[in-house]
Amino acid sequence: MKKVIMDCDPGIDDAIALTVLLAHPEIAEVIGVTTVGGNVTLNYVTQNAKKLLTFLGSKAELASGQAEPLVKEIETAGEIHGKTGMEGYDFPAESEDYPLTSENAVTFIHDKLVASDDKVDIVATAPLTNIALLLKTFPEIHDKIDKIYVMGGSTLQGNITLAAEFNAYVDPEAAQIVFDSGVDVVLSGLNLTENKAFMTMDEIKSIKELGEVGVMASSILDFYASAELEKGMTKIPIHDACAVISMLNPGLFTKSHNYSIDVATTNDQFRGMTYPDRRVYAEEKNSVKVLEDVDRDAFVKYLLDSIKSYS
Ligand code: BDR
Ligand code: CA
């Protein structure tokens, strides 16, 4: 049995990812969920986590974390996720009462790692601010982390800019710290999430047939998918679900390559660009496992089956 902490900024695809994660208690015990400012501001992402955990009947401990990136000013993505980050569904009113164990995600994760006899996996589907602070502040707990499964960056196209993926763009300094930390990082970048692991609109539409959780997932996905369609995307990426599924079912990912990756921390058109060193004689500054391909049909089936399993 794996022990897992999920650091996220729900956010619609984060919500789907967390729903998939919590559908698999036979594989992963979720020992904590932490939030960080990203898709929308920290108060909204934390409220959204409460709404989702209440709706799913989870008892996972929740902690809120950093509101702002390490160095840069926060940028949000309301145009994709809606003003509050997770609109379109009437979540239970008692969500407000979901307990917050801590307002310091960094010490919360640290304490969970220290208390665990086994190594813990971290899934990070947001700007890496909390995780970078954790790794810098407590280097002695690096060996309590098995792997960090990150959704972020890209070895090909960007999304927020032509060069950069959103999470890496929002906190590039944090991404660089995490990549350089020496902890094993498994990366689901846009090269995977948009080009290989996308869902078709028909597949997205089929989610509403998957019981009560399916109705919730499809209601929040409606806004997200139409925003992607409006941008001209016909293949819909559920980015953050890739990071979760790469942890739950790594065998679905058919190709990967380890690269030394740098992140542009400049304030120009390259900000947040994650560029792998492809030189054969490259000196390894770090080694990030970049996922490059997936059995897409099996991936989509896994996602849909996970949602269906609640009914
Ligand atoms: C990433 O950015 C956010 O908008 C999504 O939740 C995902 O984590 C995709 O670039
Ligand atoms: Ca996210």
PDB file of C-alpha atoms and ligand atoms in Angstrom:
ATOM      1  CA  MET A   1       0.000   0.000   0.000  1.00  0.00           C
ATOM      2  CA  LYS A   2       1.362   3.427  -0.973  1.00  0.00           C
ATOM      3  CA  LYS A   3       1.087   6.470   1.271  1.00  0.00           C
ATOM      4  CA  VAL A   4       0.349   9.649  -0.635  1.00  0.00           C
ATOM      5  CA  ILE A   5       0.112  13.380  -0.087  1.00  0.00           C
ATOM      6  CA  MET A   6      -1.525  15.459  -2.810  1.00  0.00           C
ATOM      7  CA  ASP A   7      -0.571  19.112  -3.194  1.00  0.00           C
ATOM      8  CA  CYS A   8      -3.023  20.895  -5.476  1.00  0.00           C
ATOM      9  CA  ASP A   9      -4.874  24.059  -6.542  1.00  0.00           C
ATOM     10  CA  PRO A  10      -8.413  22.917  -7.394  1.00  0.00           C
ATOM     11  CA  GLY A  11      -9.055  23.885 -10.161  1.00  0.00           C
ATOM     12  CA  ILE A  12     -11.155  21.600 -12.279  1.00  0.00           C
ATOM     13  CA  ASP A  13      -8.556  19.100 -13.469  1.00  0.00           C
ATOM     14  CA  ASP A  14      -7.127  18.996  -9.919  1.00  0.00           C
ATOM     15  CA  ALA A  15     -10.623  18.084  -8.728  1.00  0.00           C
ATOM     16  CA  ILE A  16     -10.868  15.260 -11.260  1.00  0.00           C
ATOM     17  CA  ALA A  17      -7.366  14.108 -10.271  1.00  0.00           C
ATOM     18  CA  LEU A  18      -8.235  14.067  -6.569  1.00  0.00           C
ATOM     19  CA  THR A  19     -11.470  12.211  -7.342  1.00  0.00           C
ATOM     20  CA  VAL A  20      -9.469   9.549  -9.207  1.00  0.00           C
ATOM     21  CA  LEU A  21      -6.913   9.323  -6.397  1.00  0.00           C
ATOM     22  CA  LEU A  22      -9.535   8.852  -3.680  1.00  0.00           C
ATOM     23  CA  ALA A  23     -11.213   6.131  -5.737  1.00  0.00           C
ATOM     24  CA  HIS A  24      -8.258   3.815  -5.079  1.00  0.00           C
ATOM     25  CA  PRO A  25      -7.902   3.095  -1.358  1.00  0.00           C
ATOM     26  CA  GLU A  26      -6.671  -0.377  -2.366  1.00  0.00           C
ATOM     27  CA  ILE A  27      -3.522   1.228  -3.844  1.00  0.00           C
ATOM     28  CA  ALA A  28      -2.995   4.497  -2.007  1.00  0.00           C
ATOM     29  CA  GLU A  29      -3.730   5.770   1.461  1.00  0.00           C
ATOM     30  CA  VAL A  30      -4.109   9.544   1.179  1.00  0.00           C
ATOM     31  CA  ILE A  31      -2.426  10.837   4.335  1.00  0.00           C
ATOM     32  CA  GLY A  32      -2.883  14.491   3.450  1.00  0.00           C
ATOM     33  CA  VAL A  33      -4.181  16.980   0.923  1.00  0.00           C
ATOM     34  CA  THR A  34      -2.550  20.399   0.753  1.00  0.00           C
ATOM     35  CA  THR A  35      -3.439  23.523  -1.183  1.00  0.00           C
ATOM     36  CA  VAL A  36      -1.419  26.305  -2.775  1.00  0.00           C
ATOM     37  CA  GLY A  37      -2.376  29.466  -4.652  1.00  0.00           C
ATOM     38  CA  GLY A  38      -2.446  28.831  -8.409  1.00  0.00           C
ATOM     39  CA  ASN A  39      -5.480  28.396 -10.622  1.00  0.00           C
ATOM     40  CA  VAL A  40      -7.326  30.756  -8.283  1.00  0.00           C
ATOM     41  CA  THR A  41      -6.320  32.347  -5.000  1.00  0.00           C
ATOM     42  CA  LEU A  42      -5.573  30.280  -1.891  1.00  0.00           C
ATOM     43  CA  ASN A  43      -8.921  30.903  -0.166  1.00  0.00           C
ATOM     44  CA  TYR A  44     -10.820  29.631  -3.211  1.00  0.00           C
ATOM     45  CA  VAL A  45      -8.642  26.562  -3.829  1.00  0.00           C
ATOM     46  CA  THR A  46      -8.926  25.628  -0.149  1.00  0.00           C
ATOM     47  CA  GLN A  47     -12.710  26.060  -0.192  1.00  0.00           C
ATOM     48  CA  ASN A  48     -12.831  23.939  -3.332  1.00  0.00           C
ATOM     49  CA  ALA A  49     -10.795  21.183  -1.692  1.00  0.00           C
ATOM     50  CA  LYS A  50     -13.212  21.241   1.237  1.00  0.00           C
ATOM     51  CA  LYS A  51     -16.188  21.030  -1.132  1.00  0.00           C
ATOM     52  CA  LEU A  52     -14.758  18.090  -2.995  1.00  0.00           C
ATOM     53  CA  LEU A  53     -13.611  16.148   0.075  1.00  0.00           C
ATOM     54  CA  THR A  54     -17.023  16.645   1.697  1.00  0.00           C
ATOM     55  CA  PHE A  55     -18.850  15.588  -1.450  1.00  0.00           C
ATOM     56  CA  LEU A  56     -16.700  12.461  -1.842  1.00  0.00           C
ATOM     57  CA  GLY A  57     -17.155  11.544   1.812  1.00  0.00           C
ATOM     58  CA  SER A  58     -13.405  11.639   2.394  1.00  0.00           C
ATOM     59  CA  LYS A  59     -11.845  12.032   5.808  1.00  0.00           C
ATOM     60  CA  ALA A  60      -8.426  13.006   4.411  1.00  0.00           C
ATOM     61  CA  GLU A  61      -6.594  15.630   6.430  1.00  0.00           C
ATOM     62  CA  LEU A  62      -6.441  18.999   4.695  1.00  0.00           C
ATOM     63  CA  ALA A  63      -3.898  21.799   5.125  1.00  0.00           C
ATOM     64  CA  SER A  64      -3.641  25.093   3.295  1.00  0.00           C
ATOM     65  CA  GLY A  65      -0.271  26.362   2.184  1.00  0.00           C
ATOM     66  CA  GLN A  66       1.416  29.227   0.400  1.00  0.00           C
ATOM     67  CA  ALA A  67      -0.765  31.928  -1.141  1.00  0.00           C
ATOM     68  CA  GLU A  68       2.001  33.349  -3.340  1.00  0.00           C
ATOM     69  CA  PRO A  69       4.909  31.968  -5.384  1.00  0.00           C
ATOM     70  CA  LEU A  70       8.439  32.138  -3.908  1.00  0.00           C
ATOM     71  CA  VAL A  71       9.597  35.176  -5.859  1.00  0.00           C
ATOM     72  CA  LYS A  72       7.110  36.244  -8.494  1.00  0.00           C
ATOM     73  CA  GLU A  73       3.616  37.645  -8.142  1.00  0.00           C
ATOM     74  CA  ILE A  74       0.802  35.154  -8.430  1.00  0.00           C
ATOM     75  CA  GLU A  75      -0.960  34.717 -11.779  1.00  0.00           C
ATOM     76  CA  THR A  76      -4.241  32.810 -11.838  1.00  0.00           C
ATOM     77  CA  ALA A  77      -6.187  30.952 -14.529  1.00  0.00           C
ATOM     78  CA  GLY A  78      -9.830  31.910 -13.958  1.00  0.00           C
ATOM     79  CA  GLU A  79     -10.527  31.865 -17.678  1.00  0.00           C
ATOM     80  CA  ILE A  80     -10.097  28.071 -17.690  1.00  0.00           C
ATOM     81  CA  HIS A  81     -11.384  27.171 -14.205  1.00  0.00           C
ATOM     82  CA  GLY A  82     -14.020  29.877 -13.567  1.00  0.00           C
ATOM     83  CA  LYS A  83     -13.970  32.748 -11.080  1.00  0.00           C
ATOM     84  CA  THR A  84     -13.957  30.525  -7.990  1.00  0.00           C
ATOM     85  CA  GLY A  85     -12.032  27.716  -9.701  1.00  0.00           C
ATOM     86  CA  MET A  86     -14.649  24.983  -9.541  1.00  0.00           C
ATOM     87  CA  GLU A  87     -18.026  26.293 -10.578  1.00  0.00           C
ATOM     88  CA  GLY A  88     -20.945  24.477 -12.152  1.00  0.00           C
ATOM     89  CA  TYR A  89     -22.014  22.128  -9.357  1.00  0.00           C
ATOM     90  CA  ASP A  90     -23.973  22.613  -6.161  1.00  0.00           C
ATOM     91  CA  PHE A  91     -21.669  21.134  -3.546  1.00  0.00           C
ATOM     92  CA  PRO A  92     -23.070  20.324  -0.066  1.00  0.00           C
ATOM     93  CA  ALA A  93     -23.409  23.382   2.183  1.00  0.00           C
ATOM     94  CA  GLU A  94     -21.698  21.614   5.102  1.00  0.00           C
ATOM     95  CA  SER A  95     -18.408  21.767   3.140  1.00  0.00           C
ATOM     96  CA  GLU A  96     -17.674  24.971   5.049  1.00  0.00           C
ATOM     97  CA  ASP A  97     -17.208  22.850   8.173  1.00  0.00           C
ATOM     98  CA  TYR A  98     -14.604  20.493   6.695  1.00  0.00           C
ATOM     99  CA  PRO A  99     -11.721  20.765   9.178  1.00  0.00           C
ATOM    100  CA  LEU A 100      -8.408  22.336   8.248  1.00  0.00           C
ATOM    101  CA  THR A 101      -5.670  20.528  10.164  1.00  0.00           C
ATOM    102  CA  SER A 102      -3.129  23.271   9.546  1.00  0.00           C
ATOM    103  CA  GLU A 103      -2.586  26.532   7.710  1.00  0.00           C
ATOM    104  CA  ASN A 104       1.053  25.637   7.105  1.00  0.00           C
ATOM    105  CA  ALA A 105       1.230  22.961   4.427  1.00  0.00           C
ATOM    106  CA  VAL A 106       5.031  22.868   4.645  1.00  0.00           C
ATOM    107  CA  THR A 107       5.221  21.848   8.315  1.00  0.00           C
ATOM    108  CA  PHE A 108       2.107  19.698   7.848  1.00  0.00           C
ATOM    109  CA  ILE A 109       3.806  17.636   5.107  1.00  0.00           C
ATOM    110  CA  HIS A 110       7.043  17.555   7.097  1.00  0.00           C
ATOM    111  CA  ASP A 111       5.254  16.169  10.152  1.00  0.00           C
ATOM    112  CA  LYS A 112       3.443  13.561   8.076  1.00  0.00           C
ATOM    113  CA  LEU A 113       6.726  12.405   6.557  1.00  0.00           C
ATOM    114  CA  VAL A 114       8.431  12.217   9.924  1.00  0.00           C
ATOM    115  CA  ALA A 115       5.523  10.255  11.405  1.00  0.00           C
ATOM    116  CA  SER A 116       5.441   7.725   8.575  1.00  0.00           C
ATOM    117  CA  ASP A 117       7.432   4.491   8.867  1.00  0.00           C
ATOM    118  CA  ASP A 118       7.240   4.033   5.116  1.00  0.00           C
ATOM    119  CA  LYS A 119       8.336   6.295   2.334  1.00  0.00           C
ATOM    120  CA  VAL A 120       5.614   8.603   1.045  1.00  0.00           C
ATOM    121  CA  ASP A 121       4.748   9.636  -2.513  1.00  0.00           C
ATOM    122  CA  ILE A 122       3.834  13.231  -3.246  1.00  0.00           C
ATOM    123  CA  VAL A 123       1.586  14.140  -6.164  1.00  0.00           C
ATOM    124  CA  ALA A 124       1.927  17.825  -7.027  1.00  0.00           C
ATOM    125  CA  THR A 125      -0.533  19.307  -9.491  1.00  0.00           C
ATOM    126  CA  ALA A 126      -0.012  23.023  -8.919  1.00  0.00           C
ATOM    127  CA  PRO A 127       2.787  25.578  -8.727  1.00  0.00           C
ATOM    128  CA  LEU A 128       5.550  23.881  -6.701  1.00  0.00           C
ATOM    129  CA  THR A 129       5.806  26.557  -3.996  1.00  0.00           C
ATOM    130  CA  ASN A 130       4.881  24.346  -1.012  1.00  0.00           C
ATOM    131  CA  ILE A 131       7.051  21.474  -2.180  1.00  0.00           C
ATOM    132  CA  ALA A 132      10.100  23.647  -2.875  1.00  0.00           C
ATOM    133  CA  LEU A 133       9.837  25.202   0.589  1.00  0.00           C
ATOM    134  CA  LEU A 134       9.501  21.750   2.137  1.00  0.00           C
ATOM    135  CA  LEU A 135      12.589  20.413   0.367  1.00  0.00           C
ATOM    136  CA  LYS A 136      14.685  23.494   1.134  1.00  0.00           C
ATOM    137  CA  THR A 137      13.617  23.829   4.760  1.00  0.00           C
ATOM    138  CA  PHE A 138      13.881  20.165   5.703  1.00  0.00           C
ATOM    139  CA  PRO A 139      16.627  18.507   3.630  1.00  0.00           C
ATOM    140  CA  GLU A 140      16.761  15.702   6.189  1.00  0.00           C
ATOM    141  CA  ILE A 141      13.339  14.416   5.102  1.00  0.00           C
ATOM    142  CA  HIS A 142      14.271  13.942   1.418  1.00  0.00           C
ATOM    143  CA  ASP A 143      14.807  10.250   2.018  1.00  0.00           C
ATOM    144  CA  LYS A 144      11.291   9.891   3.447  1.00  0.00           C
ATOM    145  CA  ILE A 145       9.915  10.783   0.001  1.00  0.00           C
ATOM    146  CA  ASP A 146       9.677   7.968  -2.496  1.00  0.00           C
ATOM    147  CA  LYS A 147       8.804   9.989  -5.603  1.00  0.00           C
ATOM    148  CA  ILE A 148       7.251  13.323  -6.480  1.00  0.00           C
ATOM    149  CA  TYR A 149       4.774  12.994  -9.341  1.00  0.00           C
ATOM    150  CA  VAL A 150       4.500  16.443 -10.870  1.00  0.00           C
ATOM    151  CA  MET A 151       2.097  17.902 -13.384  1.00  0.00           C
ATOM    152  CA  GLY A 152       4.005  20.814 -14.790  1.00  0.00           C
ATOM    153  CA  GLY A 153       6.339  22.015 -17.481  1.00  0.00           C
ATOM    154  CA  SER A 154       6.704  20.607 -20.948  1.00  0.00           C
ATOM    155  CA  THR A 155       9.448  19.398 -23.234  1.00  0.00           C
ATOM    156  CA  LEU A 156       7.517  20.754 -26.235  1.00  0.00           C
ATOM    157  CA  GLN A 157       4.809  23.453 -26.378  1.00  0.00           C
ATOM    158  CA  GLY A 158       3.628  25.786 -23.619  1.00  0.00           C
ATOM    159  CA  ASN A 159       0.064  26.780 -22.764  1.00  0.00           C
ATOM    160  CA  ILE A 160       0.084  30.020 -20.745  1.00  0.00           C
ATOM    161  CA  THR A 161       2.716  31.293 -23.183  1.00  0.00           C
ATOM    162  CA  LEU A 162       4.201  29.665 -26.245  1.00  0.00           C
ATOM    163  CA  ALA A 163       7.194  28.642 -24.137  1.00  0.00           C
ATOM    164  CA  ALA A 164       5.744  27.856 -20.710  1.00  0.00           C
ATOM    165  CA  GLU A 165       3.245  25.616 -18.992  1.00  0.00           C
ATOM    166  CA  PHE A 166       1.074  27.318 -16.327  1.00  0.00           C
ATOM    167  CA  ASN A 167       2.389  25.688 -13.094  1.00  0.00           C
ATOM    168  CA  ALA A 168       6.025  26.173 -14.101  1.00  0.00           C
ATOM    169  CA  TYR A 169       5.272  29.726 -15.246  1.00  0.00           C
ATOM    170  CA  VAL A 170       3.615  30.731 -11.967  1.00  0.00           C
ATOM    171  CA  ASP A 171       6.518  29.559  -9.800  1.00  0.00           C
ATOM    172  CA  PRO A 172       9.574  28.770 -11.923  1.00  0.00           C
ATOM    173  CA  GLU A 173      11.997  29.195  -9.009  1.00  0.00           C
ATOM    174  CA  ALA A 174      10.095  26.529  -7.087  1.00  0.00           C
ATOM    175  CA  ALA A 175      10.126  24.150 -10.061  1.00  0.00           C
ATOM    176  CA  GLN A 176      13.891  24.523 -10.389  1.00  0.00           C
ATOM    177  CA  ILE A 177      14.381  23.799  -6.679  1.00  0.00           C
ATOM    178  CA  VAL A 178      12.268  20.650  -6.889  1.00  0.00           C
ATOM    179  CA  PHE A 179      14.035  19.392 -10.033  1.00  0.00           C
ATOM    180  CA  ASP A 180      17.460  20.037  -8.469  1.00  0.00           C
ATOM    181  CA  SER A 181      16.564  18.504  -5.087  1.00  0.00           C
ATOM    182  CA  GLY A 182      17.821  15.021  -5.846  1.00  0.00           C
ATOM    183  CA  VAL A 183      14.434  13.507  -4.987  1.00  0.00           C
ATOM    184  CA  ASP A 184      13.039  11.335  -7.818  1.00  0.00           C
ATOM    185  CA  VAL A 185      10.661  13.432  -9.911  1.00  0.00           C
ATOM    186  CA  VAL A 186       8.256  11.924 -12.464  1.00  0.00           C
ATOM    187  CA  LEU A 187       6.986  14.616 -14.786  1.00  0.00           C
ATOM    188  CA  SER A 188       3.678  14.775 -16.625  1.00  0.00           C
ATOM    189  CA  GLY A 189       4.225  17.811 -18.829  1.00  0.00           C
ATOM    190  CA  LEU A 190       2.118  19.207 -21.654  1.00  0.00           C
ATOM    191  CA  ASN A 191       4.070  17.005 -24.093  1.00  0.00           C
ATOM    192  CA  LEU A 192       2.168  14.142 -22.425  1.00  0.00           C
ATOM    193  CA  THR A 193      -1.056  15.698 -21.140  1.00  0.00           C
ATOM    194  CA  GLU A 194      -1.993  17.578 -24.318  1.00  0.00           C
ATOM    195  CA  ASN A 195      -0.383  15.445 -27.008  1.00  0.00           C
ATOM    196  CA  LYS A 196      -0.821  11.893 -25.715  1.00  0.00           C
ATOM    197  CA  ALA A 197      -3.208  11.625 -22.752  1.00  0.00           C
ATOM    198  CA  PHE A 198      -6.012  13.898 -23.982  1.00  0.00           C
ATOM    199  CA  MET A 199      -9.701  12.988 -23.945  1.00  0.00           C
ATOM    200  CA  THR A 200     -12.137  13.452 -26.806  1.00  0.00           C
ATOM    201  CA  MET A 201     -15.326  15.481 -26.309  1.00  0.00           C
ATOM    202  CA  ASP A 202     -17.354  12.264 -26.639  1.00  0.00           C
ATOM    203  CA  GLU A 203     -15.339  10.703 -23.823  1.00  0.00           C
ATOM    204  CA  ILE A 204     -15.844  13.808 -21.687  1.00  0.00           C
ATOM    205  CA  LYS A 205     -19.587  13.750 -22.392  1.00  0.00           C
ATOM    206  CA  SER A 206     -19.803  10.088 -21.318  1.00  0.00           C
ATOM    207  CA  ILE A 207     -18.717  11.035 -17.773  1.00  0.00           C
ATOM    208  CA  LYS A 208     -22.188  12.248 -16.813  1.00  0.00           C
ATOM    209  CA  GLU A 209     -23.497   8.681 -17.170  1.00  0.00           C
ATOM    210  CA  LEU A 210     -21.153   7.460 -14.422  1.00  0.00           C
ATOM    211  CA  GLY A 211     -23.361   7.920 -11.370  1.00  0.00           C
ATOM    212  CA  GLU A 212     -23.561  10.810  -8.889  1.00  0.00           C
ATOM    213  CA  VAL A 213     -19.810  11.465  -8.916  1.00  0.00           C
ATOM    214  CA  GLY A 214     -19.939  11.374 -12.714  1.00  0.00           C
ATOM    215  CA  VAL A 215     -22.643  14.066 -12.698  1.00  0.00           C
ATOM    216  CA  MET A 216     -20.463  16.260 -10.434  1.00  0.00           C
ATOM    217  CA  ALA A 217     -17.345  15.660 -12.569  1.00  0.00           C
ATOM    218  CA  SER A 218     -19.147  16.355 -15.810  1.00  0.00           C
ATOM    219  CA  SER A 219     -20.821  19.513 -14.425  1.00  0.00           C
ATOM    220  CA  ILE A 220     -17.471  21.075 -13.469  1.00  0.00           C
ATOM    221  CA  LEU A 221     -15.831  19.798 -16.665  1.00  0.00           C
ATOM    222  CA  ASP A 222     -18.465  21.541 -18.812  1.00  0.00           C
ATOM    223  CA  PHE A 223     -16.951  24.970 -18.140  1.00  0.00           C
ATOM    224  CA  TYR A 224     -13.370  23.718 -18.491  1.00  0.00           C
ATOM    225  CA  ALA A 225     -13.962  21.805 -21.731  1.00  0.00           C
ATOM    226  CA  SER A 226     -15.783  24.723 -23.350  1.00  0.00           C
ATOM    227  CA  ALA A 227     -12.924  27.050 -22.411  1.00  0.00           C
ATOM    228  CA  GLU A 228     -10.479  24.631 -24.087  1.00  0.00           C
ATOM    229  CA  LEU A 229     -12.757  24.300 -27.146  1.00  0.00           C
ATOM    230  CA  GLU A 230     -12.967  28.081 -27.400  1.00  0.00           C
ATOM    231  CA  LYS A 231      -9.165  28.214 -27.541  1.00  0.00           C
ATOM    232  CA  GLY A 232      -9.363  25.864 -30.519  1.00  0.00           C
ATOM    233  CA  MET A 233      -8.387  22.685 -28.666  1.00  0.00           C
ATOM    234  CA  THR A 234     -10.399  19.678 -29.847  1.00  0.00           C
ATOM    235  CA  LYS A 235      -8.486  17.196 -27.708  1.00  0.00           C
ATOM    236  CA  ILE A 236      -9.165  17.982 -24.048  1.00  0.00           C
ATOM    237  CA  PRO A 237      -6.292  17.492 -21.592  1.00  0.00           C
ATOM    238  CA  ILE A 238      -7.162  16.552 -18.005  1.00  0.00           C
ATOM    239  CA  HIS A 239      -3.591  17.464 -17.075  1.00  0.00           C
ATOM    240  CA  ASP A 240      -3.552  16.725 -13.356  1.00  0.00           C
ATOM    241  CA  ALA A 241      -5.145  13.303 -13.701  1.00  0.00           C
ATOM    242  CA  CYS A 242      -1.969  12.241 -15.532  1.00  0.00           C
ATOM    243  CA  ALA A 243       0.197  12.866 -12.474  1.00  0.00           C
ATOM    244  CA  VAL A 244      -2.189  10.911 -10.231  1.00  0.00           C
ATOM    245  CA  ILE A 245      -2.577   7.998 -12.658  1.00  0.00           C
ATOM    246  CA  SER A 246       1.191   7.855 -13.284  1.00  0.00           C
ATOM    247  CA  MET A 247       1.508   7.144  -9.555  1.00  0.00           C
ATOM    248  CA  LEU A 248      -1.444   4.736  -9.285  1.00  0.00           C
ATOM    249  CA  ASN A 249      -0.807   2.796 -12.484  1.00  0.00           C
ATOM    250  CA  PRO A 250       2.691   3.499 -13.872  1.00  0.00           C
ATOM    251  CA  GLY A 251       2.456   0.568 -16.314  1.00  0.00           C
ATOM    252  CA  LEU A 252       0.091   2.597 -18.531  1.00  0.00           C
ATOM    253  CA  PHE A 253       2.922   4.985 -19.398  1.00  0.00           C
ATOM    254  CA  THR A 254       4.759   3.369 -22.258  1.00  0.00           C
ATOM    255  CA  LYS A 255       7.693   5.704 -22.852  1.00  0.00           C
ATOM    256  CA  SER A 256       9.814   7.966 -20.692  1.00  0.00           C
ATOM    257  CA  HIS A 257      13.228   9.549 -20.718  1.00  0.00           C
ATOM    258  CA  ASN A 258      15.395  11.034 -17.987  1.00  0.00           C
ATOM    259  CA  TYR A 259      16.561  14.562 -18.725  1.00  0.00           C
ATOM    260  CA  SER A 260      18.442  17.239 -16.892  1.00  0.00           C
ATOM    261  CA  ILE A 261      15.901  20.097 -16.942  1.00  0.00           C
ATOM    262  CA  ASP A 262      16.362  23.787 -16.363  1.00  0.00           C
ATOM    263  CA  VAL A 263      13.579  26.282 -15.802  1.00  0.00           C
ATOM    264  CA  ALA A 264      13.753  29.844 -17.102  1.00  0.00           C
ATOM    265  CA  THR A 265      13.320  32.173 -14.133  1.00  0.00           C
ATOM    266  CA  THR A 266      13.743  35.329 -16.204  1.00  0.00           C
ATOM    267  CA  ASN A 267      10.912  37.827 -16.573  1.00  0.00           C
ATOM    268  CA  ASP A 268      10.843  37.732 -20.348  1.00  0.00           C
ATOM    269  CA  GLN A 269       9.133  35.622 -22.988  1.00  0.00           C
ATOM    270  CA  PHE A 270      10.973  32.525 -21.748  1.00  0.00           C
ATOM    271  CA  ARG A 271       9.678  32.740 -18.160  1.00  0.00           C
ATOM    272  CA  GLY A 272       8.714  29.284 -16.903  1.00  0.00           C
ATOM    273  CA  MET A 273      10.065  27.417 -19.919  1.00  0.00           C
ATOM    274  CA  THR A 274      11.329  23.973 -18.877  1.00  0.00           C
ATOM    275  CA  TYR A 275      14.100  22.969 -21.227  1.00  0.00           C
ATOM    276  CA  PRO A 276      15.644  19.514 -21.245  1.00  0.00           C
ATOM    277  CA  ASP A 277      19.328  19.142 -22.051  1.00  0.00           C
ATOM    278  CA  ARG A 278      19.363  16.803 -25.037  1.00  0.00           C
ATOM    279  CA  ARG A 279      23.113  16.900 -25.653  1.00  0.00           C
ATOM    280  CA  VAL A 280      24.624  13.415 -25.537  1.00  0.00           C
ATOM    281  CA  TYR A 281      27.593  14.762 -23.606  1.00  0.00           C
ATOM    282  CA  ALA A 282      25.372  16.766 -21.218  1.00  0.00           C
ATOM    283  CA  GLU A 283      26.579  16.987 -17.671  1.00  0.00           C
ATOM    284  CA  GLU A 284      23.656  15.943 -15.489  1.00  0.00           C
ATOM    285  CA  LYS A 285      22.553  18.852 -13.312  1.00  0.00           C
ATOM    286  CA  ASN A 286      19.467  16.931 -12.305  1.00  0.00           C
ATOM    287  CA  SER A 287      17.590  13.938 -13.637  1.00  0.00           C
ATOM    288  CA  VAL A 288      13.843  14.251 -14.152  1.00  0.00           C
ATOM    289  CA  LYS A 289      11.857  11.309 -15.499  1.00  0.00           C
ATOM    290  CA  VAL A 290       9.778  12.840 -18.273  1.00  0.00           C
ATOM    291  CA  LEU A 291       6.766  10.746 -19.277  1.00  0.00           C
ATOM    292  CA  GLU A 292       6.547  10.738 -23.061  1.00  0.00           C
ATOM    293  CA  ASP A 293       3.764   8.356 -24.031  1.00  0.00           C
ATOM    294  CA  VAL A 294       0.782   6.511 -22.606  1.00  0.00           C
ATOM    295  CA  ASP A 295      -1.652   3.826 -23.681  1.00  0.00           C
ATOM    296  CA  ARG A 296      -4.355   6.454 -24.196  1.00  0.00           C
ATOM    297  CA  ASP A 297      -7.335   4.087 -24.363  1.00  0.00           C
ATOM    298  CA  ALA A 298      -6.284   2.374 -21.143  1.00  0.00           C
ATOM    299  CA  PHE A 299      -5.622   5.741 -19.490  1.00  0.00           C
ATOM    300  CA  VAL A 300      -9.091   7.048 -20.372  1.00  0.00           C
ATOM    301  CA  LYS A 301     -10.690   3.785 -19.240  1.00  0.00           C
ATOM    302  CA  TYR A 302      -8.827   4.003 -15.916  1.00  0.00           C
ATOM    303  CA  LEU A 303     -10.063   7.550 -15.384  1.00  0.00           C
ATOM    304  CA  LEU A 304     -13.667   6.710 -16.268  1.00  0.00           C
ATOM    305  CA  ASP A 305     -13.667   3.488 -14.226  1.00  0.00           C
ATOM    306  CA  SER A 306     -12.311   5.386 -11.212  1.00  0.00           C
ATOM    307  CA  ILE A 307     -15.203   7.863 -11.361  1.00  0.00           C
ATOM    308  CA  LYS A 308     -17.699   5.054 -11.912  1.00  0.00           C
ATOM    309  CA  SER A 309     -16.373   3.103  -8.926  1.00  0.00           C
ATOM    310  CA  TYR A 310     -18.098   5.518  -6.504  1.00  0.00           C
ATOM    311  CA  SER A 311     -21.554   4.412  -7.615  1.00  0.00           C
TER     312      SER A 311
HETATM  313  C1  BDR B   1      -1.924  23.009 -15.188  1.00  0.00           C
HETATM  314  O1  BDR B   1      -2.293  24.353 -14.926  1.00  0.00           O
HETATM  315  C2  BDR B   1      -3.521  24.402 -14.252  1.00  0.00           C
HETATM  316  O2  BDR B   1      -4.376  25.330 -14.853  1.00  0.00           O
HETATM  317  C3  BDR B   1      -4.083  23.000 -14.268  1.00  0.00           C
HETATM  318  O3  BDR B   1      -4.791  22.738 -13.065  1.00  0.00           O
HETATM  319  C4  BDR B   1      -2.873  22.130 -14.412  1.00  0.00           C
HETATM  320  O4  BDR B   1      -2.308  21.827 -13.142  1.00  0.00           O
HETATM  321  C5  BDR B   1      -1.925  22.782 -16.681  1.00  0.00           C
HETATM  322  O5  BDR B   1      -1.022  23.643 -17.299  1.00  0.00           O
HETATM  323 CA    CA B   2      -3.572  22.147 -11.094  1.00  0.00          CA
END
